[in-house]
Amino acid sequence: ASRFVAGETLDEAVDIVKKLNEEGLVVTLDLLGESVTTREEARQATDSIVTIFDAIAKNGVNSNVSVKLTQLGLDINYDFCLENMRRIAAKAKEKNNFVRIDMEDSPRVQQTIDLFKTLVQEYGKEHVGLVIQSYLYRSESDVEELGEMGVNLRIVKGAYKEPKDVAFPDKKDVDDNYLKLVAMHLKNGCYTAIATHDENIINWTKRFVKENNIPDDLYEFQMLYGVRNGLQRQLVAEGYKVRVYTPFGKDWYPYFTRRIAERPANALFVLKSFFRD
Ligand code: FMN
């Protein structure tokens, strides 16, 4: 397996989940793939994702699943995508597990939120969660509204190239908004995943939960597989819950491209991974 991807097959990925679990980390598995253009591809992705929940249950590993709606046909047809997501959410519920919908680029945000709300009504907030990006101006009002529903959110900075009429162009504003969104959601008593490798934000969160007596079962840290491995394990040693976002599969290109955009030094690791098997 390469530095950022846990193999091409579900079996390889499950083996990696076992190893991560042994180190005290929990996992969210992600079948690589996005922006599909045919119903056939979207149906296949849906079938494969349903199978992930069976493999998690069968192997008794601690993992949930993250998905992207453009992998499930959002760009083809909203109702078709909703039907695919219903199959996935039903499976998550059947296995008493959880599916989180990743957030993609800004033209898809409204549809993603609408679809998510429908799923929460049908399957319950224990089984479906969403991602909110702190670089978007709209996110504060989204978190306010989603907070009233009491849903589980992962807060991220945002990984897509966005125009400045929708997203803060300055890093400082993105970071400030991140803290604001985390504080809002936790104070609303809602489960919050703090997904970042930014130690300033992580340290701020540690202080915030202590000062505000936020219970341990209301939040977790999340990081990407292969990124800041030492920090992931250090947080586990300190007693925090840490979930590793672990992608697997063949369609790794767009995922790698975003990782290189975030940190050009990652390019070397990506290049090296071409020369391994
Ligand atoms: N970015 C998105 O735009 N949508 C996502 O759904 C998303 N999920 C993420 C999940 C995890 C666990 C992590 C750690 C990051 C995720 N990101 C996502 C990427 C972040 O937006 C960001 O680009 C990346 O974490 C680098 O910024 P950092 O300084 O916060 O680590």
PDB file of C-alpha atoms and ligand atoms in Angstrom:
ATOM      1  CA  ALA A   1       0.000   0.000   0.000  1.00  0.00           C
ATOM      2  CA  SER A   2       1.186   3.518  -0.648  1.00  0.00           C
ATOM      3  CA  ARG A   3       1.701   6.196   1.925  1.00  0.00           C
ATOM      4  CA  PHE A   4      -1.776   7.741   1.584  1.00  0.00           C
ATOM      5  CA  VAL A   5      -3.917   4.844   0.347  1.00  0.00           C
ATOM      6  CA  ALA A   6      -4.738   1.614   2.212  1.00  0.00           C
ATOM      7  CA  GLY A   7      -4.492  -0.723  -0.785  1.00  0.00           C
ATOM      8  CA  GLU A   8      -6.676  -1.339  -3.792  1.00  0.00           C
ATOM      9  CA  THR A   9      -9.055  -3.917  -2.354  1.00  0.00           C
ATOM     10  CA  LEU A  10     -11.477  -4.051   0.569  1.00  0.00           C
ATOM     11  CA  ASP A  11      -9.538  -7.005   2.046  1.00  0.00           C
ATOM     12  CA  GLU A  12      -6.309  -5.002   2.114  1.00  0.00           C
ATOM     13  CA  ALA A  13      -8.119  -2.035   3.634  1.00  0.00           C
ATOM     14  CA  VAL A  14      -9.700  -4.168   6.372  1.00  0.00           C
ATOM     15  CA  ASP A  15      -6.245  -5.508   7.300  1.00  0.00           C
ATOM     16  CA  ILE A  16      -5.046  -1.930   7.693  1.00  0.00           C
ATOM     17  CA  VAL A  17      -8.091  -1.049   9.800  1.00  0.00           C
ATOM     18  CA  LYS A  18      -7.192  -3.949  12.113  1.00  0.00           C
ATOM     19  CA  LYS A  19      -3.668  -2.615  12.528  1.00  0.00           C
ATOM     20  CA  LEU A  20      -4.892   0.927  13.191  1.00  0.00           C
ATOM     21  CA  ASN A  21      -7.438  -0.389  15.725  1.00  0.00           C
ATOM     22  CA  GLU A  22      -4.646  -2.260  17.520  1.00  0.00           C
ATOM     23  CA  GLU A  23      -2.884   1.089  17.920  1.00  0.00           C
ATOM     24  CA  GLY A  24      -5.979   2.575  19.526  1.00  0.00           C
ATOM     25  CA  LEU A  25      -7.147   4.474  16.442  1.00  0.00           C
ATOM     26  CA  VAL A  26     -10.660   4.194  15.022  1.00  0.00           C
ATOM     27  CA  VAL A  27     -11.248   4.532  11.287  1.00  0.00           C
ATOM     28  CA  THR A  28     -13.535   5.849   8.595  1.00  0.00           C
ATOM     29  CA  LEU A  29     -13.121   3.925   5.338  1.00  0.00           C
ATOM     30  CA  ASP A  30     -13.470   5.705   2.014  1.00  0.00           C
ATOM     31  CA  LEU A  31     -13.798   3.908  -1.304  1.00  0.00           C
ATOM     32  CA  LEU A  32     -11.901   6.213  -3.681  1.00  0.00           C
ATOM     33  CA  GLY A  33     -13.972   7.628  -6.518  1.00  0.00           C
ATOM     34  CA  GLU A  34     -15.854  10.800  -7.411  1.00  0.00           C
ATOM     35  CA  SER A  35     -17.515  12.678 -10.272  1.00  0.00           C
ATOM     36  CA  VAL A  36     -18.941   9.585 -11.953  1.00  0.00           C
ATOM     37  CA  THR A  37     -20.810  10.201 -15.199  1.00  0.00           C
ATOM     38  CA  THR A  38     -22.830   7.011 -15.708  1.00  0.00           C
ATOM     39  CA  ARG A  39     -25.583   5.380 -13.656  1.00  0.00           C
ATOM     40  CA  GLU A  40     -23.788   2.069 -13.985  1.00  0.00           C
ATOM     41  CA  GLU A  41     -20.649   3.420 -12.266  1.00  0.00           C
ATOM     42  CA  ALA A  42     -22.731   5.017  -9.519  1.00  0.00           C
ATOM     43  CA  ARG A  43     -24.639   1.767  -8.917  1.00  0.00           C
ATOM     44  CA  GLN A  44     -21.398  -0.193  -8.746  1.00  0.00           C
ATOM     45  CA  ALA A  45     -19.967   2.271  -6.233  1.00  0.00           C
ATOM     46  CA  THR A  46     -23.158   1.969  -4.164  1.00  0.00           C
ATOM     47  CA  ASP A  47     -22.914  -1.847  -4.187  1.00  0.00           C
ATOM     48  CA  SER A  48     -19.256  -1.697  -3.150  1.00  0.00           C
ATOM     49  CA  ILE A  49     -19.954   0.734  -0.311  1.00  0.00           C
ATOM     50  CA  VAL A  50     -22.791  -1.436   1.015  1.00  0.00           C
ATOM     51  CA  THR A  51     -20.295  -4.315   1.077  1.00  0.00           C
ATOM     52  CA  ILE A  52     -17.881  -2.278   3.226  1.00  0.00           C
ATOM     53  CA  PHE A  53     -20.421  -2.284   6.064  1.00  0.00           C
ATOM     54  CA  ASP A  54     -20.711  -6.080   5.824  1.00  0.00           C
ATOM     55  CA  ALA A  55     -16.929  -6.471   5.938  1.00  0.00           C
ATOM     56  CA  ILE A  56     -16.653  -4.169   8.958  1.00  0.00           C
ATOM     57  CA  ALA A  57     -19.280  -6.196  10.830  1.00  0.00           C
ATOM     58  CA  LYS A  58     -17.894  -9.566   9.769  1.00  0.00           C
ATOM     59  CA  ASN A  59     -14.350  -8.689  10.842  1.00  0.00           C
ATOM     60  CA  GLY A  60     -15.450  -6.939  14.031  1.00  0.00           C
ATOM     61  CA  VAL A  61     -13.314  -3.873  13.301  1.00  0.00           C
ATOM     62  CA  ASN A  62     -13.984  -0.352  14.555  1.00  0.00           C
ATOM     63  CA  SER A  63     -14.728   1.717  11.486  1.00  0.00           C
ATOM     64  CA  ASN A  64     -17.488   3.680   9.870  1.00  0.00           C
ATOM     65  CA  VAL A  65     -17.658   4.832   6.229  1.00  0.00           C
ATOM     66  CA  SER A  66     -17.287   8.158   4.398  1.00  0.00           C
ATOM     67  CA  VAL A  67     -18.781   8.758   0.939  1.00  0.00           C
ATOM     68  CA  LYS A  68     -18.889  11.417  -1.756  1.00  0.00           C
ATOM     69  CA  LEU A  69     -22.208  12.150  -3.450  1.00  0.00           C
ATOM     70  CA  THR A  70     -20.615  12.700  -6.867  1.00  0.00           C
ATOM     71  CA  GLN A  71     -19.477   9.070  -6.653  1.00  0.00           C
ATOM     72  CA  LEU A  72     -23.121   8.090  -6.186  1.00  0.00           C
ATOM     73  CA  GLY A  73     -24.502  10.040  -9.113  1.00  0.00           C
ATOM     74  CA  LEU A  74     -25.208  13.543  -7.772  1.00  0.00           C
ATOM     75  CA  ASP A  75     -24.082  15.091 -11.070  1.00  0.00           C
ATOM     76  CA  ILE A  76     -26.369  12.727 -13.010  1.00  0.00           C
ATOM     77  CA  ASN A  77     -29.622  13.122 -11.107  1.00  0.00           C
ATOM     78  CA  TYR A  78     -30.477  14.179  -7.537  1.00  0.00           C
ATOM     79  CA  ASP A  79     -33.207  11.566  -6.958  1.00  0.00           C
ATOM     80  CA  PHE A  80     -31.044   8.780  -8.364  1.00  0.00           C
ATOM     81  CA  CYS A  81     -28.267   9.797  -5.964  1.00  0.00           C
ATOM     82  CA  LEU A  82     -30.745   9.927  -3.075  1.00  0.00           C
ATOM     83  CA  GLU A  83     -31.892   6.387  -3.880  1.00  0.00           C
ATOM     84  CA  ASN A  84     -28.292   5.160  -3.827  1.00  0.00           C
ATOM     85  CA  MET A  85     -27.653   6.959  -0.539  1.00  0.00           C
ATOM     86  CA  ARG A  86     -30.831   5.419   0.922  1.00  0.00           C
ATOM     87  CA  ARG A  87     -29.418   1.949   0.267  1.00  0.00           C
ATOM     88  CA  ILE A  88     -26.184   2.935   1.996  1.00  0.00           C
ATOM     89  CA  ALA A  89     -27.882   4.607   4.966  1.00  0.00           C
ATOM     90  CA  ALA A  90     -30.242   1.647   5.386  1.00  0.00           C
ATOM     91  CA  LYS A  91     -27.232  -0.659   5.511  1.00  0.00           C
ATOM     92  CA  ALA A  92     -25.448   1.603   7.998  1.00  0.00           C
ATOM     93  CA  LYS A  93     -28.535   1.493  10.197  1.00  0.00           C
ATOM     94  CA  GLU A  94     -28.967  -2.275   9.824  1.00  0.00           C
ATOM     95  CA  LYS A  95     -25.373  -2.790  10.992  1.00  0.00           C
ATOM     96  CA  ASN A  96     -25.747  -0.138  13.728  1.00  0.00           C
ATOM     97  CA  ASN A  97     -22.998   1.825  12.012  1.00  0.00           C
ATOM     98  CA  PHE A  98     -22.597   5.307  10.547  1.00  0.00           C
ATOM     99  CA  VAL A  99     -22.057   6.896   7.148  1.00  0.00           C
ATOM    100  CA  ARG A 100     -20.616  10.384   6.750  1.00  0.00           C
ATOM    101  CA  ILE A 101     -21.166  12.413   3.598  1.00  0.00           C
ATOM    102  CA  ASP A 102     -17.986  14.264   2.647  1.00  0.00           C
ATOM    103  CA  MET A 103     -18.444  17.811   1.378  1.00  0.00           C
ATOM    104  CA  GLU A 104     -17.274  18.507  -2.174  1.00  0.00           C
ATOM    105  CA  ASP A 105     -16.968  21.770  -4.103  1.00  0.00           C
ATOM    106  CA  SER A 106     -19.281  24.721  -3.563  1.00  0.00           C
ATOM    107  CA  PRO A 107     -21.776  24.202  -6.440  1.00  0.00           C
ATOM    108  CA  ARG A 108     -22.783  20.930  -4.738  1.00  0.00           C
ATOM    109  CA  VAL A 109     -23.149  22.186  -1.177  1.00  0.00           C
ATOM    110  CA  GLN A 110     -26.872  23.022  -1.165  1.00  0.00           C
ATOM    111  CA  GLN A 111     -27.904  19.717  -2.748  1.00  0.00           C
ATOM    112  CA  THR A 112     -25.627  17.827  -0.366  1.00  0.00           C
ATOM    113  CA  ILE A 113     -27.227  19.501   2.657  1.00  0.00           C
ATOM    114  CA  ASP A 114     -30.754  18.909   1.323  1.00  0.00           C
ATOM    115  CA  LEU A 115     -30.061  15.240   0.668  1.00  0.00           C
ATOM    116  CA  PHE A 116     -28.438  14.850   4.076  1.00  0.00           C
ATOM    117  CA  LYS A 117     -31.467  16.325   5.864  1.00  0.00           C
ATOM    118  CA  THR A 118     -33.761  13.859   4.092  1.00  0.00           C
ATOM    119  CA  LEU A 119     -31.564  10.963   5.190  1.00  0.00           C
ATOM    120  CA  VAL A 120     -31.472  12.172   8.803  1.00  0.00           C
ATOM    121  CA  GLN A 121     -35.278  12.220   8.856  1.00  0.00           C
ATOM    122  CA  GLU A 122     -35.491   8.729   7.385  1.00  0.00           C
ATOM    123  CA  TYR A 123     -32.614   6.922   9.120  1.00  0.00           C
ATOM    124  CA  GLY A 124     -31.784   9.004  12.199  1.00  0.00           C
ATOM    125  CA  LYS A 125     -28.866  11.220  13.173  1.00  0.00           C
ATOM    126  CA  GLU A 126     -27.098   8.282  14.845  1.00  0.00           C
ATOM    127  CA  HIS A 127     -26.466   6.771  11.418  1.00  0.00           C
ATOM    128  CA  VAL A 128     -25.682   9.670   9.069  1.00  0.00           C
ATOM    129  CA  GLY A 129     -23.386  12.674   9.384  1.00  0.00           C
ATOM    130  CA  LEU A 130     -22.143  15.526   7.234  1.00  0.00           C
ATOM    131  CA  VAL A 131     -19.033  17.638   6.668  1.00  0.00           C
ATOM    132  CA  ILE A 132     -18.945  21.433   6.859  1.00  0.00           C
ATOM    133  CA  GLN A 133     -16.069  23.530   5.468  1.00  0.00           C
ATOM    134  CA  SER A 134     -14.854  26.584   7.402  1.00  0.00           C
ATOM    135  CA  TYR A 135     -13.647  28.363   4.241  1.00  0.00           C
ATOM    136  CA  LEU A 136     -17.232  28.962   3.062  1.00  0.00           C
ATOM    137  CA  TYR A 137     -19.022  32.160   4.118  1.00  0.00           C
ATOM    138  CA  ARG A 138     -22.307  30.246   4.290  1.00  0.00           C
ATOM    139  CA  SER A 139     -21.060  27.649   6.775  1.00  0.00           C
ATOM    140  CA  GLU A 140     -21.843  29.647   9.917  1.00  0.00           C
ATOM    141  CA  SER A 141     -25.527  29.774   9.081  1.00  0.00           C
ATOM    142  CA  ASP A 142     -25.454  26.117   7.979  1.00  0.00           C
ATOM    143  CA  VAL A 143     -23.965  25.058  11.328  1.00  0.00           C
ATOM    144  CA  GLU A 144     -26.573  27.137  13.152  1.00  0.00           C
ATOM    145  CA  GLU A 145     -29.381  25.420  11.272  1.00  0.00           C
ATOM    146  CA  LEU A 146     -27.880  21.920  11.468  1.00  0.00           C
ATOM    147  CA  GLY A 147     -27.227  22.486  15.173  1.00  0.00           C
ATOM    148  CA  GLU A 148     -30.979  22.839  15.707  1.00  0.00           C
ATOM    149  CA  MET A 149     -31.375  19.368  14.192  1.00  0.00           C
ATOM    150  CA  GLY A 150     -28.712  18.051  16.582  1.00  0.00           C
ATOM    151  CA  VAL A 151     -26.731  16.324  13.856  1.00  0.00           C
ATOM    152  CA  ASN A 152     -23.171  14.980  13.838  1.00  0.00           C
ATOM    153  CA  LEU A 153     -20.774  17.208  11.888  1.00  0.00           C
ATOM    154  CA  ARG A 154     -17.169  16.917  10.802  1.00  0.00           C
ATOM    155  CA  ILE A 155     -15.583  20.373  10.573  1.00  0.00           C
ATOM    156  CA  VAL A 156     -12.805  20.816   7.984  1.00  0.00           C
ATOM    157  CA  LYS A 157     -11.117  23.845   6.432  1.00  0.00           C
ATOM    158  CA  GLY A 158     -12.058  22.819   2.876  1.00  0.00           C
ATOM    159  CA  ALA A 159      -9.952  21.247   0.131  1.00  0.00           C
ATOM    160  CA  TYR A 160     -11.261  22.669  -3.165  1.00  0.00           C
ATOM    161  CA  LYS A 161     -10.219  25.732  -5.092  1.00  0.00           C
ATOM    162  CA  GLU A 162     -13.069  28.198  -4.501  1.00  0.00           C
ATOM    163  CA  PRO A 163     -13.748  31.721  -5.767  1.00  0.00           C
ATOM    164  CA  LYS A 164     -13.589  34.540  -3.250  1.00  0.00           C
ATOM    165  CA  ASP A 165     -17.263  35.334  -3.553  1.00  0.00           C
ATOM    166  CA  VAL A 166     -18.040  32.032  -1.776  1.00  0.00           C
ATOM    167  CA  ALA A 167     -14.944  31.327   0.354  1.00  0.00           C
ATOM    168  CA  PHE A 168     -12.583  33.321   2.589  1.00  0.00           C
ATOM    169  CA  PRO A 169      -9.428  33.982   0.556  1.00  0.00           C
ATOM    170  CA  ASP A 170      -7.276  34.480   3.687  1.00  0.00           C
ATOM    171  CA  LYS A 171      -6.060  31.531   5.726  1.00  0.00           C
ATOM    172  CA  LYS A 172      -6.472  33.496   8.960  1.00  0.00           C
ATOM    173  CA  ASP A 173     -10.206  33.914   8.336  1.00  0.00           C
ATOM    174  CA  VAL A 174     -10.579  30.215   7.480  1.00  0.00           C
ATOM    175  CA  ASP A 175      -8.869  29.275  10.752  1.00  0.00           C
ATOM    176  CA  ASP A 176     -10.880  31.755  12.849  1.00  0.00           C
ATOM    177  CA  ASN A 177     -14.100  30.514  11.311  1.00  0.00           C
ATOM    178  CA  TYR A 178     -13.038  26.918  12.014  1.00  0.00           C
ATOM    179  CA  LEU A 179     -12.806  27.626  15.749  1.00  0.00           C
ATOM    180  CA  LYS A 180     -16.100  29.504  15.667  1.00  0.00           C
ATOM    181  CA  LEU A 181     -17.916  26.587  14.012  1.00  0.00           C
ATOM    182  CA  VAL A 182     -16.463  24.003  16.401  1.00  0.00           C
ATOM    183  CA  ALA A 183     -17.405  26.139  19.422  1.00  0.00           C
ATOM    184  CA  MET A 184     -20.950  26.704  18.106  1.00  0.00           C
ATOM    185  CA  HIS A 185     -21.634  23.073  17.417  1.00  0.00           C
ATOM    186  CA  LEU A 186     -20.207  21.806  20.703  1.00  0.00           C
ATOM    187  CA  LYS A 187     -22.078  24.471  22.701  1.00  0.00           C
ATOM    188  CA  ASN A 188     -25.243  23.331  20.952  1.00  0.00           C
ATOM    189  CA  GLY A 189     -24.523  19.925  22.496  1.00  0.00           C
ATOM    190  CA  CYS A 190     -23.914  18.294  19.125  1.00  0.00           C
ATOM    191  CA  TYR A 191     -21.323  15.676  18.209  1.00  0.00           C
ATOM    192  CA  THR A 192     -18.354  17.309  16.487  1.00  0.00           C
ATOM    193  CA  ALA A 193     -15.432  15.755  14.615  1.00  0.00           C
ATOM    194  CA  ILE A 194     -12.448  18.091  14.515  1.00  0.00           C
ATOM    195  CA  ALA A 195     -10.748  17.019  11.280  1.00  0.00           C
ATOM    196  CA  THR A 196      -7.431  18.779  10.835  1.00  0.00           C
ATOM    197  CA  HIS A 197      -3.675  18.321  11.187  1.00  0.00           C
ATOM    198  CA  ASP A 198      -3.323  21.902  12.422  1.00  0.00           C
ATOM    199  CA  GLU A 199      -1.810  21.820  15.898  1.00  0.00           C
ATOM    200  CA  ASN A 200      -3.033  25.302  16.755  1.00  0.00           C
ATOM    201  CA  ILE A 201      -6.614  24.188  16.187  1.00  0.00           C
ATOM    202  CA  ILE A 202      -6.071  20.883  17.980  1.00  0.00           C
ATOM    203  CA  ASN A 203      -4.547  22.606  21.010  1.00  0.00           C
ATOM    204  CA  TRP A 204      -7.288  25.217  21.035  1.00  0.00           C
ATOM    205  CA  THR A 205      -9.887  22.409  20.988  1.00  0.00           C
ATOM    206  CA  LYS A 206      -8.224  20.638  23.913  1.00  0.00           C
ATOM    207  CA  ARG A 207      -8.488  23.834  25.970  1.00  0.00           C
ATOM    208  CA  PHE A 208     -12.027  24.578  24.804  1.00  0.00           C
ATOM    209  CA  VAL A 209     -13.434  21.179  25.773  1.00  0.00           C
ATOM    210  CA  LYS A 210     -11.769  21.361  29.169  1.00  0.00           C
ATOM    211  CA  GLU A 211     -12.898  24.906  29.975  1.00  0.00           C
ATOM    212  CA  ASN A 212     -16.449  24.205  28.861  1.00  0.00           C
ATOM    213  CA  ASN A 213     -16.775  20.729  30.389  1.00  0.00           C
ATOM    214  CA  ILE A 214     -17.559  19.206  27.010  1.00  0.00           C
ATOM    215  CA  PRO A 215     -18.032  15.452  27.585  1.00  0.00           C
ATOM    216  CA  ASP A 216     -15.552  13.086  25.920  1.00  0.00           C
ATOM    217  CA  ASP A 217     -18.313  11.323  24.020  1.00  0.00           C
ATOM    218  CA  LEU A 218     -19.291  14.521  22.185  1.00  0.00           C
ATOM    219  CA  TYR A 219     -16.200  14.967  20.013  1.00  0.00           C
ATOM    220  CA  GLU A 220     -13.311  13.246  18.258  1.00  0.00           C
ATOM    221  CA  PHE A 221     -10.244  14.270  16.296  1.00  0.00           C
ATOM    222  CA  GLN A 222      -9.846  13.064  12.715  1.00  0.00           C
ATOM    223  CA  MET A 223      -6.801  12.970  10.433  1.00  0.00           C
ATOM    224  CA  LEU A 224      -5.973  11.497   7.061  1.00  0.00           C
ATOM    225  CA  TYR A 225      -4.256   8.124   6.717  1.00  0.00           C
ATOM    226  CA  GLY A 226      -0.519   8.674   6.379  1.00  0.00           C
ATOM    227  CA  VAL A 227      -0.576  12.315   7.493  1.00  0.00           C
ATOM    228  CA  ARG A 228       0.916  13.324  10.879  1.00  0.00           C
ATOM    229  CA  ASN A 229       1.125   9.705  12.037  1.00  0.00           C
ATOM    230  CA  GLY A 230       3.069  10.696  15.139  1.00  0.00           C
ATOM    231  CA  LEU A 231       0.516  13.295  16.166  1.00  0.00           C
ATOM    232  CA  GLN A 232      -2.331  10.796  15.682  1.00  0.00           C
ATOM    233  CA  ARG A 233      -0.700   8.371  18.098  1.00  0.00           C
ATOM    234  CA  GLN A 234       0.292  11.081  20.545  1.00  0.00           C
ATOM    235  CA  LEU A 235      -3.353  12.157  20.872  1.00  0.00           C
ATOM    236  CA  VAL A 236      -4.371   8.534  21.447  1.00  0.00           C
ATOM    237  CA  ALA A 237      -1.722   8.275  24.182  1.00  0.00           C
ATOM    238  CA  GLU A 238      -3.200  11.410  25.784  1.00  0.00           C
ATOM    239  CA  GLY A 239      -6.581   9.685  25.870  1.00  0.00           C
ATOM    240  CA  TYR A 240      -8.343  11.413  22.974  1.00  0.00           C
ATOM    241  CA  LYS A 241     -10.483   9.635  20.418  1.00  0.00           C
ATOM    242  CA  VAL A 242      -8.793   9.782  17.007  1.00  0.00           C
ATOM    243  CA  ARG A 243     -10.345   8.563  13.762  1.00  0.00           C
ATOM    244  CA  VAL A 244      -8.193   7.985  10.678  1.00  0.00           C
ATOM    245  CA  TYR A 245      -9.806   8.716   7.312  1.00  0.00           C
ATOM    246  CA  THR A 246      -8.553   5.754   5.300  1.00  0.00           C
ATOM    247  CA  PRO A 247      -9.083   5.706   1.531  1.00  0.00           C
ATOM    248  CA  PHE A 248      -8.692   2.575  -0.562  1.00  0.00           C
ATOM    249  CA  GLY A 249      -9.360   1.592  -4.165  1.00  0.00           C
ATOM    250  CA  LYS A 250      -8.073   2.370  -7.602  1.00  0.00           C
ATOM    251  CA  ASP A 251      -9.373   5.841  -8.331  1.00  0.00           C
ATOM    252  CA  TRP A 252      -6.777   7.746  -6.318  1.00  0.00           C
ATOM    253  CA  TYR A 253      -5.872  10.545  -8.732  1.00  0.00           C
ATOM    254  CA  PRO A 254      -8.163  13.396  -7.569  1.00  0.00           C
ATOM    255  CA  TYR A 255      -7.506  12.506  -3.920  1.00  0.00           C
ATOM    256  CA  PHE A 256      -3.723  12.734  -4.403  1.00  0.00           C
ATOM    257  CA  THR A 257      -4.057  15.944  -6.358  1.00  0.00           C
ATOM    258  CA  ARG A 258      -5.788  17.650  -3.404  1.00  0.00           C
ATOM    259  CA  ARG A 259      -3.164  16.367  -0.954  1.00  0.00           C
ATOM    260  CA  ILE A 260      -0.392  17.836  -3.118  1.00  0.00           C
ATOM    261  CA  ALA A 261      -2.218  21.161  -3.372  1.00  0.00           C
ATOM    262  CA  GLU A 262      -2.394  21.311   0.433  1.00  0.00           C
ATOM    263  CA  ARG A 263       1.266  20.526   0.931  1.00  0.00           C
ATOM    264  CA  PRO A 264       3.614  20.401  -2.069  1.00  0.00           C
ATOM    265  CA  ALA A 265       6.095  18.307  -0.048  1.00  0.00           C
ATOM    266  CA  ASN A 266       3.539  15.490  -0.308  1.00  0.00           C
ATOM    267  CA  ALA A 267       4.356  15.262  -4.026  1.00  0.00           C
ATOM    268  CA  LEU A 268       7.528  13.355  -3.285  1.00  0.00           C
ATOM    269  CA  PHE A 269       5.631  10.668  -1.366  1.00  0.00           C
ATOM    270  CA  VAL A 270       3.095  10.404  -4.139  1.00  0.00           C
ATOM    271  CA  LEU A 271       5.821  10.017  -6.736  1.00  0.00           C
ATOM    272  CA  LYS A 272       7.586   7.383  -4.675  1.00  0.00           C
ATOM    273  CA  SER A 273       4.374   5.427  -4.348  1.00  0.00           C
ATOM    274  CA  PHE A 274       4.319   4.961  -8.137  1.00  0.00           C
ATOM    275  CA  PHE A 275       7.467   2.907  -7.857  1.00  0.00           C
ATOM    276  CA  ARG A 276       6.184   0.589  -5.154  1.00  0.00           C
ATOM    277  CA  ASP A 277       3.637  -2.133  -5.571  1.00  0.00           C
TER     278      ASP A 277
HETATM  279  N1  FMN B   1     -12.062  18.637   2.816  1.00  0.00           N
HETATM  280  C1  FMN B   1     -13.230  18.842   2.163  1.00  0.00           C
HETATM  281  O1  FMN B   1     -13.368  19.819   1.418  1.00  0.00           O
HETATM  282  N2  FMN B   1     -14.285  17.967   2.323  1.00  0.00           N
HETATM  283  C2  FMN B   1     -14.205  16.891   3.156  1.00  0.00           C
HETATM  284  O2  FMN B   1     -15.189  16.147   3.274  1.00  0.00           O
HETATM  285  C3  FMN B   1     -12.991  16.664   3.862  1.00  0.00           C
HETATM  286  N3  FMN B   1     -12.853  15.614   4.699  1.00  0.00           N
HETATM  287  C4  FMN B   1     -11.707  15.515   5.462  1.00  0.00           C
HETATM  288  C5  FMN B   1     -11.603  14.520   6.443  1.00  0.00           C
HETATM  289  C6  FMN B   1     -10.497  14.465   7.276  1.00  0.00           C
HETATM  290  C7  FMN B   1     -10.422  13.403   8.326  1.00  0.00           C
HETATM  291  C8  FMN B   1      -9.459  15.429   7.146  1.00  0.00           C
HETATM  292  C9  FMN B   1      -8.282  15.422   8.055  1.00  0.00           C
HETATM  293  C10 FMN B   1      -9.546  16.375   6.159  1.00  0.00           C
HETATM  294  C11 FMN B   1     -10.642  16.443   5.310  1.00  0.00           C
HETATM  295  N4  FMN B   1     -10.730  17.417   4.323  1.00  0.00           N
HETATM  296  C12 FMN B   1     -11.920  17.582   3.657  1.00  0.00           C
HETATM  297  C13 FMN B   1      -9.532  18.209   3.939  1.00  0.00           C
HETATM  298  C14 FMN B   1      -9.458  19.533   4.664  1.00  0.00           C
HETATM  299  O3  FMN B   1     -10.439  20.405   4.153  1.00  0.00           O
HETATM  300  C15 FMN B   1      -8.061  20.170   4.488  1.00  0.00           C
HETATM  301  O4  FMN B   1      -7.845  20.407   3.109  1.00  0.00           O
HETATM  302  C16 FMN B   1      -6.913  19.330   5.013  1.00  0.00           C
HETATM  303  O5  FMN B   1      -7.255  18.749   6.241  1.00  0.00           O
HETATM  304  C17 FMN B   1      -5.619  20.144   5.192  1.00  0.00           C
HETATM  305  O6  FMN B   1      -5.813  21.175   6.131  1.00  0.00           O
HETATM  306  P1  FMN B   1      -5.379  21.122   7.687  1.00  0.00           P
HETATM  307  O7  FMN B   1      -4.386  22.219   7.871  1.00  0.00           O
HETATM  308  O8  FMN B   1      -6.621  21.397   8.480  1.00  0.00           O
HETATM  309  O9  FMN B   1      -4.895  19.766   7.984  1.00  0.00           O
END
